Amino acid sequence: MGITVEGANKRFGDFQALKDVSISVPDGSLTALLGPSGSGKSTLLRAIAGLEDLDSGRVVINDEDATAKPPQNRGVGFVFQHYAAFKHMTVFENVGFGLKIRKWKKPEISDRVHELLQLVQLDGLAGRFPSQLSGGQRQRMALARALAVQPQVLLLDEPFGALDAKVRKDLRTWLRHLHEEMHVTTIFVTHDQEEAMDVAEQLVVMNNGRVEQSGTANDLYEDPANEFVMSFVGEVNRLGDSYVRPHDIEVVSDPDASTEEGMVQRIVALGFEIRVELVLADGTEVWAQLTRNELQRLELREGQIAYLRPVQAKSFNGSSPSDPGASTPRGPRDEGDAEVSAAV
Amino acid sequence: MSSSRSSRWGLRILGIGYLTALLLAPLVMIFFKTFEDGLGPPLDAITSPDGLHALKLTLLMVVVAVPLNTIFGVGCALLLVRHRWKGNAIIDGIINLPFAISPIVIGLALFLLYGTNGWFGPVLAEAGIKILFSIPGMLLASIFVSLPFVVREVVPVLQEIGTDQEQAASTLGANSWQTFWRITLPAIRWGVAYGMVLTTARVLGEFGAVTIVSGSISGETQTLPLFVAKQFEQFNYAGAYGASLLLAVLALSALLAMNLLKRKEA
């Protein structure tokens, strides 16, 4: 059950959007495809929906090979970044569209549509046209429309990307609650790591058309497979060959063998959290995350010399992140990580 | 303030004056000339057997050419916009030919092609099908000259609406036929309607190409524009003006009908 993609390849002209991508999403889970733009995450989602044909590879939805099926036979609900509202139809007609195609009877359509409009808190706006709705309302309408046909899987392509910050935060909380209620297998695409960590139970990090790592937010943060995952999921400093999280840098007032000297350039107070920016003797810029109490204890000032001790540094010798052209040999560990279902 | 105001008024007067002299004055003139000697003479000309026949033939041209060009135009626009391939540039160029070539040249080309020494003429003559100097040839000419309008109106609308709505419909279970009727066509309907109005106006007014292929035989292969020309040559000005006015009214009512429908919907 769930969704499996095996060895997916997709090329657009000279651009290879997917390179031998395999993922496995467990039944009923909420998974995020996370990556920068151009990483192939949207292409992968669209391939699962049947909106893109793969050059090679397989898509399996609930144990059925869907690779050759057209989108209308895959049992997917798809939510687009820009809503894709049917502009000439009312909210009611939009949500009821899939049911009408399935030749439901009018009273049944009406019952189901109103039930869904209640769920997405748009009851009372059934007679409006999409142009009379706000962005957040349109996206909730699009979600109700996708859910109306009771899809086996729900796919969302940057669903909150076109909305402002406040609405985005509300909607993602709401999506998480919705998923807890409905338990439909859900994949959503985002480039925002905070959003992915906030909403999803598990994350698939993509870069340059490949899956870099899959796992829970905690797995990715604590045990990143390579530099790319380490720097994309969470903040990171680079010290020589190793990487260290800003909260894993200790700032002390007395030097010893394990410390490095740096000059405090800037101190930024972000509420309880303090961001201390330093420059090392070799010109490397790093920043450390301290608490307000620590800062007061150290009595740091801008322009002052301080000593840093990386508590937990990571280095990724030999396993560089995939980049176009260079095909990196991938160890068994990486392959194991690409399979979400087994681990989670 | 006052200088910008006066220059604004100057521009308005210039614009209105230009349009009046070039577009309105000739039409108003026709209107007055038509009824110079009362309703009788123009009405007699139009209701004469030849006049009525010309009107019927003109409407036949519209009834055949407009639906054909609409179906072709929408299909062709879908092909151009939704299925990108290398041949599109060539198709796009060919569609513009009727705009680029003078109608009389189009008429001559059809005349050659379907004439006794043309490529298609002898074959069709053997099968007993007469193209030149009869209605099929006139229909061919009318379809040719009015072919690009629907395509040209629909292409930009299709580009603007994008594919999101169509893809959403397909994920909701609609096949491509249902998607076309329920999503694409409603979204492009005003582009199609405007293209149809332009096609109608073009077919109603077509003169050059139809003159050549029809032979302009009174009561047989004469459309209204040809009838107007004949009346004019025979110094029957009232008849010529009356038929001209009728043509203008037909074209304007098509435009009016579309605007009324549009307003009703909005």
Short mmCIF file of N, CA, C and O in Angstrom, two decimals, chain B residues 88-173:
data_model
loop_
_atom_site.label_atom_id
_atom_site.label_comp_id
_atom_site.label_asym_id
_atom_site.label_seq_id
_atom_site.Cartn_x
_atom_site.Cartn_y
_atom_site.Cartn_z
N ASN B 88 4.77 23.50 -36.05
CA ASN B 88 3.84 24.56 -35.67
C ASN B 88 4.11 25.88 -36.37
O ASN B 88 3.18 26.58 -36.76
N ALA B 89 5.40 26.22 -36.52
CA ALA B 89 5.75 27.49 -37.14
C ALA B 89 5.24 27.53 -38.58
O ALA B 89 4.75 28.56 -39.05
N ILE B 90 5.33 26.38 -39.26
CA ILE B 90 4.88 26.32 -40.65
C ILE B 90 3.35 26.46 -40.72
O ILE B 90 2.82 27.25 -41.50
N ILE B 91 2.64 25.70 -39.85
CA ILE B 91 1.18 25.79 -39.82
C ILE B 91 0.76 27.24 -39.53
O ILE B 91 -0.12 27.79 -40.18
N ASP B 92 1.45 27.84 -38.56
CA ASP B 92 1.14 29.21 -38.17
C ASP B 92 1.27 30.16 -39.36
O ASP B 92 0.44 31.04 -39.57
N GLY B 93 2.32 29.96 -40.16
CA GLY B 93 2.54 30.80 -41.33
C GLY B 93 1.47 30.58 -42.39
O GLY B 93 0.92 31.54 -42.95
N ILE B 94 1.13 29.30 -42.63
CA ILE B 94 0.13 28.99 -43.66
C ILE B 94 -1.22 29.62 -43.31
O ILE B 94 -1.92 30.14 -44.18
N ILE B 95 -1.57 29.58 -42.01
CA ILE B 95 -2.86 30.12 -41.59
C ILE B 95 -2.97 31.61 -41.90
O ILE B 95 -4.05 32.12 -42.18
N ASN B 96 -1.83 32.31 -41.87
CA ASN B 96 -1.86 33.75 -42.13
C ASN B 96 -1.97 34.10 -43.61
O ASN B 96 -2.17 35.27 -43.94
N LEU B 97 -1.83 33.11 -44.50
CA LEU B 97 -1.84 33.40 -45.94
C LEU B 97 -3.05 34.22 -46.39
O LEU B 97 -2.89 35.20 -47.12
N PRO B 98 -4.28 33.85 -45.96
CA PRO B 98 -5.43 34.64 -46.42
C PRO B 98 -5.35 36.11 -46.04
O PRO B 98 -5.92 36.96 -46.73
N PHE B 99 -4.63 36.43 -44.93
CA PHE B 99 -4.44 37.82 -44.55
C PHE B 99 -3.45 38.49 -45.50
O PHE B 99 -3.56 39.68 -45.81
N ALA B 100 -2.46 37.71 -45.92
CA ALA B 100 -1.34 38.29 -46.66
C ALA B 100 -1.65 38.46 -48.15
O ALA B 100 -1.12 39.35 -48.80
N ILE B 101 -2.50 37.57 -48.68
CA ILE B 101 -2.73 37.57 -50.12
C ILE B 101 -4.02 38.31 -50.45
O ILE B 101 -5.04 38.14 -49.78
N SER B 102 -4.00 39.09 -51.49
CA SER B 102 -5.19 39.82 -51.93
C SER B 102 -6.28 38.83 -52.34
O SER B 102 -5.99 37.83 -53.02
N PRO B 103 -7.54 39.08 -51.93
CA PRO B 103 -8.62 38.14 -52.24
C PRO B 103 -8.72 37.82 -53.73
O PRO B 103 -9.04 36.69 -54.12
N ILE B 104 -8.42 38.80 -54.56
CA ILE B 104 -8.57 38.55 -55.99
C ILE B 104 -7.54 37.54 -56.48
O ILE B 104 -7.80 36.72 -57.36
N VAL B 105 -6.37 37.56 -55.84
CA VAL B 105 -5.34 36.57 -56.17
C VAL B 105 -5.79 35.18 -55.71
O VAL B 105 -5.58 34.18 -56.40
N ILE B 106 -6.43 35.14 -54.53
CA ILE B 106 -6.97 33.88 -54.04
C ILE B 106 -7.99 33.33 -55.04
O ILE B 106 -7.99 32.15 -55.38
N GLY B 107 -8.85 34.24 -55.53
CA GLY B 107 -9.85 33.84 -56.53
C GLY B 107 -9.20 33.27 -57.78
O GLY B 107 -9.60 32.21 -58.28
N LEU B 108 -8.18 33.95 -58.25
CA LEU B 108 -7.48 33.48 -59.44
C LEU B 108 -6.84 32.12 -59.21
O LEU B 108 -6.89 31.22 -60.07
N ALA B 109 -6.24 31.94 -58.00
CA ALA B 109 -5.59 30.67 -57.68
C ALA B 109 -6.61 29.53 -57.70
O ALA B 109 -6.37 28.47 -58.28
N LEU B 110 -7.78 29.78 -57.10
CA LEU B 110 -8.83 28.75 -57.10
C LEU B 110 -9.31 28.48 -58.52
O LEU B 110 -9.57 27.34 -58.91
N PHE B 111 -9.41 29.55 -59.30
CA PHE B 111 -9.84 29.44 -60.70
C PHE B 111 -8.90 28.52 -61.47
O PHE B 111 -9.33 27.63 -62.21
N LEU B 112 -7.60 28.72 -61.25
CA LEU B 112 -6.61 27.90 -61.94
C LEU B 112 -6.68 26.44 -61.48
O LEU B 112 -6.64 25.51 -62.28
N LEU B 113 -6.77 26.27 -60.16
CA LEU B 113 -6.74 24.92 -59.58
C LEU B 113 -7.94 24.08 -60.04
O LEU B 113 -7.80 22.90 -60.35
N TYR B 114 -9.11 24.72 -60.08
CA TYR B 114 -10.33 23.97 -60.39
C TYR B 114 -10.77 24.16 -61.85
O TYR B 114 -11.81 23.65 -62.26
N GLY B 115 -9.99 24.91 -62.63
CA GLY B 115 -10.33 25.14 -64.04
C GLY B 115 -10.10 23.89 -64.87
O GLY B 115 -9.61 22.87 -64.38
N THR B 116 -10.43 24.00 -66.14
CA THR B 116 -10.35 22.82 -67.02
C THR B 116 -8.92 22.29 -67.15
O THR B 116 -8.71 21.12 -67.42
N ASN B 117 -7.92 23.19 -66.97
CA ASN B 117 -6.53 22.73 -67.07
C ASN B 117 -5.83 22.63 -65.72
O ASN B 117 -4.63 22.40 -65.66
N GLY B 118 -6.58 22.85 -64.63
CA GLY B 118 -5.97 22.82 -63.30
C GLY B 118 -5.74 21.41 -62.81
O GLY B 118 -6.04 20.42 -63.48
N TRP B 119 -5.14 21.30 -61.60
CA TRP B 119 -4.83 19.97 -61.04
C TRP B 119 -6.11 19.20 -60.70
O TRP B 119 -6.22 18.02 -60.97
N PHE B 120 -7.06 19.91 -60.04
CA PHE B 120 -8.25 19.21 -59.54
C PHE B 120 -9.40 19.25 -60.54
O PHE B 120 -10.26 18.39 -60.54
N GLY B 121 -9.41 20.30 -61.41
CA GLY B 121 -10.54 20.53 -62.31
C GLY B 121 -10.96 19.32 -63.12
O GLY B 121 -12.11 18.86 -63.00
N PRO B 122 -10.07 18.76 -63.94
CA PRO B 122 -10.46 17.65 -64.82
C PRO B 122 -10.99 16.43 -64.05
O PRO B 122 -11.97 15.83 -64.44
N VAL B 123 -10.34 16.10 -62.93
CA VAL B 123 -10.76 14.93 -62.13
C VAL B 123 -12.19 15.12 -61.64
O VAL B 123 -13.04 14.23 -61.76
N LEU B 124 -12.44 16.34 -61.09
CA LEU B 124 -13.77 16.61 -60.53
C LEU B 124 -14.81 16.69 -61.64
O LEU B 124 -15.94 16.24 -61.47
N ALA B 125 -14.42 17.25 -62.80
CA ALA B 125 -15.34 17.35 -63.93
C ALA B 125 -15.77 15.95 -64.38
O ALA B 125 -16.95 15.70 -64.68
N GLU B 126 -14.82 15.04 -64.37
CA GLU B 126 -15.13 13.66 -64.75
C GLU B 126 -16.14 13.04 -63.79
O GLU B 126 -17.01 12.28 -64.19
N ALA B 127 -15.98 13.38 -62.49
CA ALA B 127 -16.91 12.86 -61.49
C ALA B 127 -18.24 13.61 -61.49
O ALA B 127 -19.12 13.33 -60.69
N GLY B 128 -18.35 14.60 -62.38
CA GLY B 128 -19.61 15.34 -62.50
C GLY B 128 -19.77 16.42 -61.45
O GLY B 128 -20.88 16.89 -61.19
N ILE B 129 -18.67 16.81 -60.83
CA ILE B 129 -18.78 17.86 -59.81
C ILE B 129 -18.30 19.18 -60.39
O ILE B 129 -17.19 19.29 -60.90
N LYS B 130 -19.16 20.19 -60.30
CA LYS B 130 -18.84 21.48 -60.85
C LYS B 130 -18.45 22.42 -59.70
O LYS B 130 -19.21 22.61 -58.76
N ILE B 131 -17.26 22.97 -59.77
CA ILE B 131 -16.79 23.85 -58.70
C ILE B 131 -16.91 25.31 -59.13
O ILE B 131 -17.52 26.13 -58.45
N LEU B 132 -16.32 25.61 -60.29
CA LEU B 132 -16.33 27.00 -60.75
C LEU B 132 -17.71 27.40 -61.25
O LEU B 132 -18.47 26.57 -61.73
N PHE B 133 -18.00 28.69 -61.12
CA PHE B 133 -19.28 29.26 -61.53
C PHE B 133 -20.45 28.58 -60.84
O PHE B 133 -21.54 28.49 -61.39
N SER B 134 -20.23 28.04 -59.69
CA SER B 134 -21.33 27.45 -58.92
C SER B 134 -21.03 27.59 -57.43
O SER B 134 -19.97 28.07 -57.04
N ILE B 135 -21.99 27.14 -56.64
CA ILE B 135 -21.91 27.39 -55.20
C ILE B 135 -20.68 26.75 -54.52
O ILE B 135 -20.05 27.41 -53.68
N PRO B 136 -20.29 25.51 -54.84
CA PRO B 136 -19.11 24.95 -54.16
C PRO B 136 -17.87 25.83 -54.27
O PRO B 136 -17.14 26.01 -53.28
N GLY B 137 -17.62 26.38 -55.43
CA GLY B 137 -16.46 27.25 -55.61
C GLY B 137 -16.55 28.50 -54.76
O GLY B 137 -15.56 28.94 -54.15
N MET B 138 -17.77 29.05 -54.67
CA MET B 138 -17.96 30.25 -53.86
C MET B 138 -17.75 29.95 -52.38
O MET B 138 -17.19 30.76 -51.63
N LEU B 139 -18.20 28.75 -51.96
CA LEU B 139 -17.98 28.36 -50.57
C LEU B 139 -16.49 28.19 -50.29
O LEU B 139 -15.99 28.66 -49.26
N LEU B 140 -15.79 27.57 -51.23
CA LEU B 140 -14.34 27.41 -51.06
C LEU B 140 -13.65 28.76 -50.89
O LEU B 140 -12.82 28.95 -50.00
N ALA B 141 -14.04 29.71 -51.74
CA ALA B 141 -13.44 31.05 -51.66
C ALA B 141 -13.76 31.72 -50.33
O ALA B 141 -12.88 32.30 -49.68
N SER B 142 -15.02 31.60 -49.89
CA SER B 142 -15.43 32.24 -48.63
C SER B 142 -14.70 31.63 -47.45
O SER B 142 -14.26 32.34 -46.53
N ILE B 143 -14.57 30.30 -47.47
CA ILE B 143 -13.87 29.62 -46.36
C ILE B 143 -12.40 30.04 -46.35
O ILE B 143 -11.83 30.33 -45.30
N PHE B 144 -11.80 30.09 -47.54
CA PHE B 144 -10.38 30.47 -47.66
C PHE B 144 -10.13 31.85 -47.04
O PHE B 144 -9.28 31.99 -46.16
N VAL B 145 -10.88 32.85 -47.49
CA VAL B 145 -10.55 34.21 -47.06
C VAL B 145 -10.84 34.45 -45.58
O VAL B 145 -10.25 35.32 -44.97
N SER B 146 -11.75 33.66 -44.97
CA SER B 146 -12.13 33.94 -43.58
C SER B 146 -11.53 32.92 -42.61
O SER B 146 -11.89 32.89 -41.44
N LEU B 147 -10.60 32.13 -43.09
CA LEU B 147 -10.07 31.03 -42.27
C LEU B 147 -9.30 31.46 -41.02
O LEU B 147 -9.42 30.84 -39.97
N PRO B 148 -8.48 32.52 -41.06
CA PRO B 148 -7.60 32.78 -39.91
C PRO B 148 -8.27 33.36 -38.67
O PRO B 148 -7.69 33.29 -37.59
N PHE B 149 -9.48 33.93 -38.80
CA PHE B 149 -10.00 34.76 -37.70
C PHE B 149 -10.16 34.01 -36.39
O PHE B 149 -9.72 34.47 -35.34
N VAL B 150 -10.82 32.85 -36.42
CA VAL B 150 -11.05 32.12 -35.17
C VAL B 150 -9.71 31.67 -34.57
O VAL B 150 -9.47 31.82 -33.37
N VAL B 151 -8.81 31.17 -35.42
CA VAL B 151 -7.50 30.73 -34.91
C VAL B 151 -6.80 31.89 -34.20
O VAL B 151 -6.33 31.76 -33.06
N ARG B 152 -6.76 33.04 -34.90
CA ARG B 152 -6.01 34.18 -34.35
C ARG B 152 -6.63 34.70 -33.06
O ARG B 152 -5.94 35.21 -32.19
N GLU B 153 -7.95 34.60 -32.91
CA GLU B 153 -8.60 35.07 -31.68
C GLU B 153 -8.42 34.07 -30.54
O GLU B 153 -8.32 34.46 -29.38
N VAL B 154 -8.41 32.78 -30.86
CA VAL B 154 -8.41 31.76 -29.80
C VAL B 154 -6.99 31.49 -29.27
O VAL B 154 -6.82 31.24 -28.08
N VAL B 155 -5.99 31.56 -30.16
CA VAL B 155 -4.62 31.23 -29.73
C VAL B 155 -4.18 32.03 -28.49
O VAL B 155 -3.77 31.44 -27.48
N PRO B 156 -4.30 33.37 -28.49
CA PRO B 156 -3.84 34.10 -27.30
C PRO B 156 -4.65 33.76 -26.04
O PRO B 156 -4.10 33.74 -24.94
N VAL B 157 -5.94 33.48 -26.21
CA VAL B 157 -6.75 33.14 -25.03
C VAL B 157 -6.31 31.81 -24.45
O VAL B 157 -6.17 31.66 -23.23
N LEU B 158 -6.05 30.85 -25.32
CA LEU B 158 -5.57 29.54 -24.84
C LEU B 158 -4.25 29.69 -24.12
O LEU B 158 -4.02 29.07 -23.07
N GLN B 159 -3.36 30.53 -24.68
CA GLN B 159 -2.06 30.73 -24.03
C GLN B 159 -2.26 31.35 -22.66
O GLN B 159 -1.60 30.98 -21.70
N GLU B 160 -3.20 32.27 -22.56
CA GLU B 160 -3.39 32.98 -21.30
C GLU B 160 -3.97 32.08 -20.21
O GLU B 160 -3.56 32.15 -19.06
N ILE B 161 -4.95 31.24 -20.57
CA ILE B 161 -5.57 30.43 -19.51
C ILE B 161 -4.64 29.32 -19.02
O ILE B 161 -4.81 28.83 -17.91
N GLY B 162 -3.63 28.94 -19.80
CA GLY B 162 -2.68 27.94 -19.34
C GLY B 162 -3.30 26.55 -19.26
O GLY B 162 -4.43 26.34 -19.70
N THR B 163 -2.56 25.61 -18.67
CA THR B 163 -3.02 24.23 -18.66
C THR B 163 -3.47 23.76 -17.28
O THR B 163 -3.96 22.65 -17.14
N ASP B 164 -3.32 24.63 -16.27
CA ASP B 164 -3.64 24.21 -14.90
C ASP B 164 -5.07 23.69 -14.76
O ASP B 164 -5.31 22.64 -14.16
N GLN B 165 -6.03 24.45 -15.31
CA GLN B 165 -7.43 24.06 -15.14
C GLN B 165 -7.71 22.73 -15.83
O GLN B 165 -8.43 21.88 -15.31
N GLU B 166 -7.13 22.55 -17.02
CA GLU B 166 -7.34 21.30 -17.76
C GLU B 166 -6.73 20.12 -17.00
O GLU B 166 -7.31 19.04 -16.92
N GLN B 167 -5.54 20.35 -16.43
CA GLN B 167 -4.90 19.28 -15.68
C GLN B 167 -5.69 18.96 -14.41
O GLN B 167 -5.83 17.80 -14.04
N ALA B 168 -6.20 20.00 -13.77
CA ALA B 168 -7.02 19.78 -12.58
C ALA B 168 -8.23 18.93 -12.94
O ALA B 168 -8.57 17.98 -12.23
N ALA B 169 -8.86 19.24 -14.07
CA ALA B 169 -10.03 18.47 -14.50
C ALA B 169 -9.65 17.00 -14.73
O ALA B 169 -10.41 16.09 -14.35
N SER B 170 -8.48 16.77 -15.31
CA SER B 170 -8.10 15.39 -15.59
C SER B 170 -7.83 14.62 -14.29
O SER B 170 -8.19 13.46 -14.18
N THR B 171 -7.24 15.28 -13.28
CA THR B 171 -7.03 14.56 -12.02
C THR B 171 -8.37 14.30 -11.32
O THR B 171 -8.47 13.42 -10.50
N LEU B 172 -9.40 15.09 -11.67
CA LEU B 172 -10.72 14.89 -11.05
C LEU B 172 -11.55 13.86 -11.80
O LEU B 172 -12.73 13.66 -11.50
N GLY B 173 -10.97 13.24 -12.82
CA GLY B 173 -11.65 12.14 -13.48
C GLY B 173 -12.16 12.43 -14.87
O GLY B 173 -12.76 11.57 -15.51
#
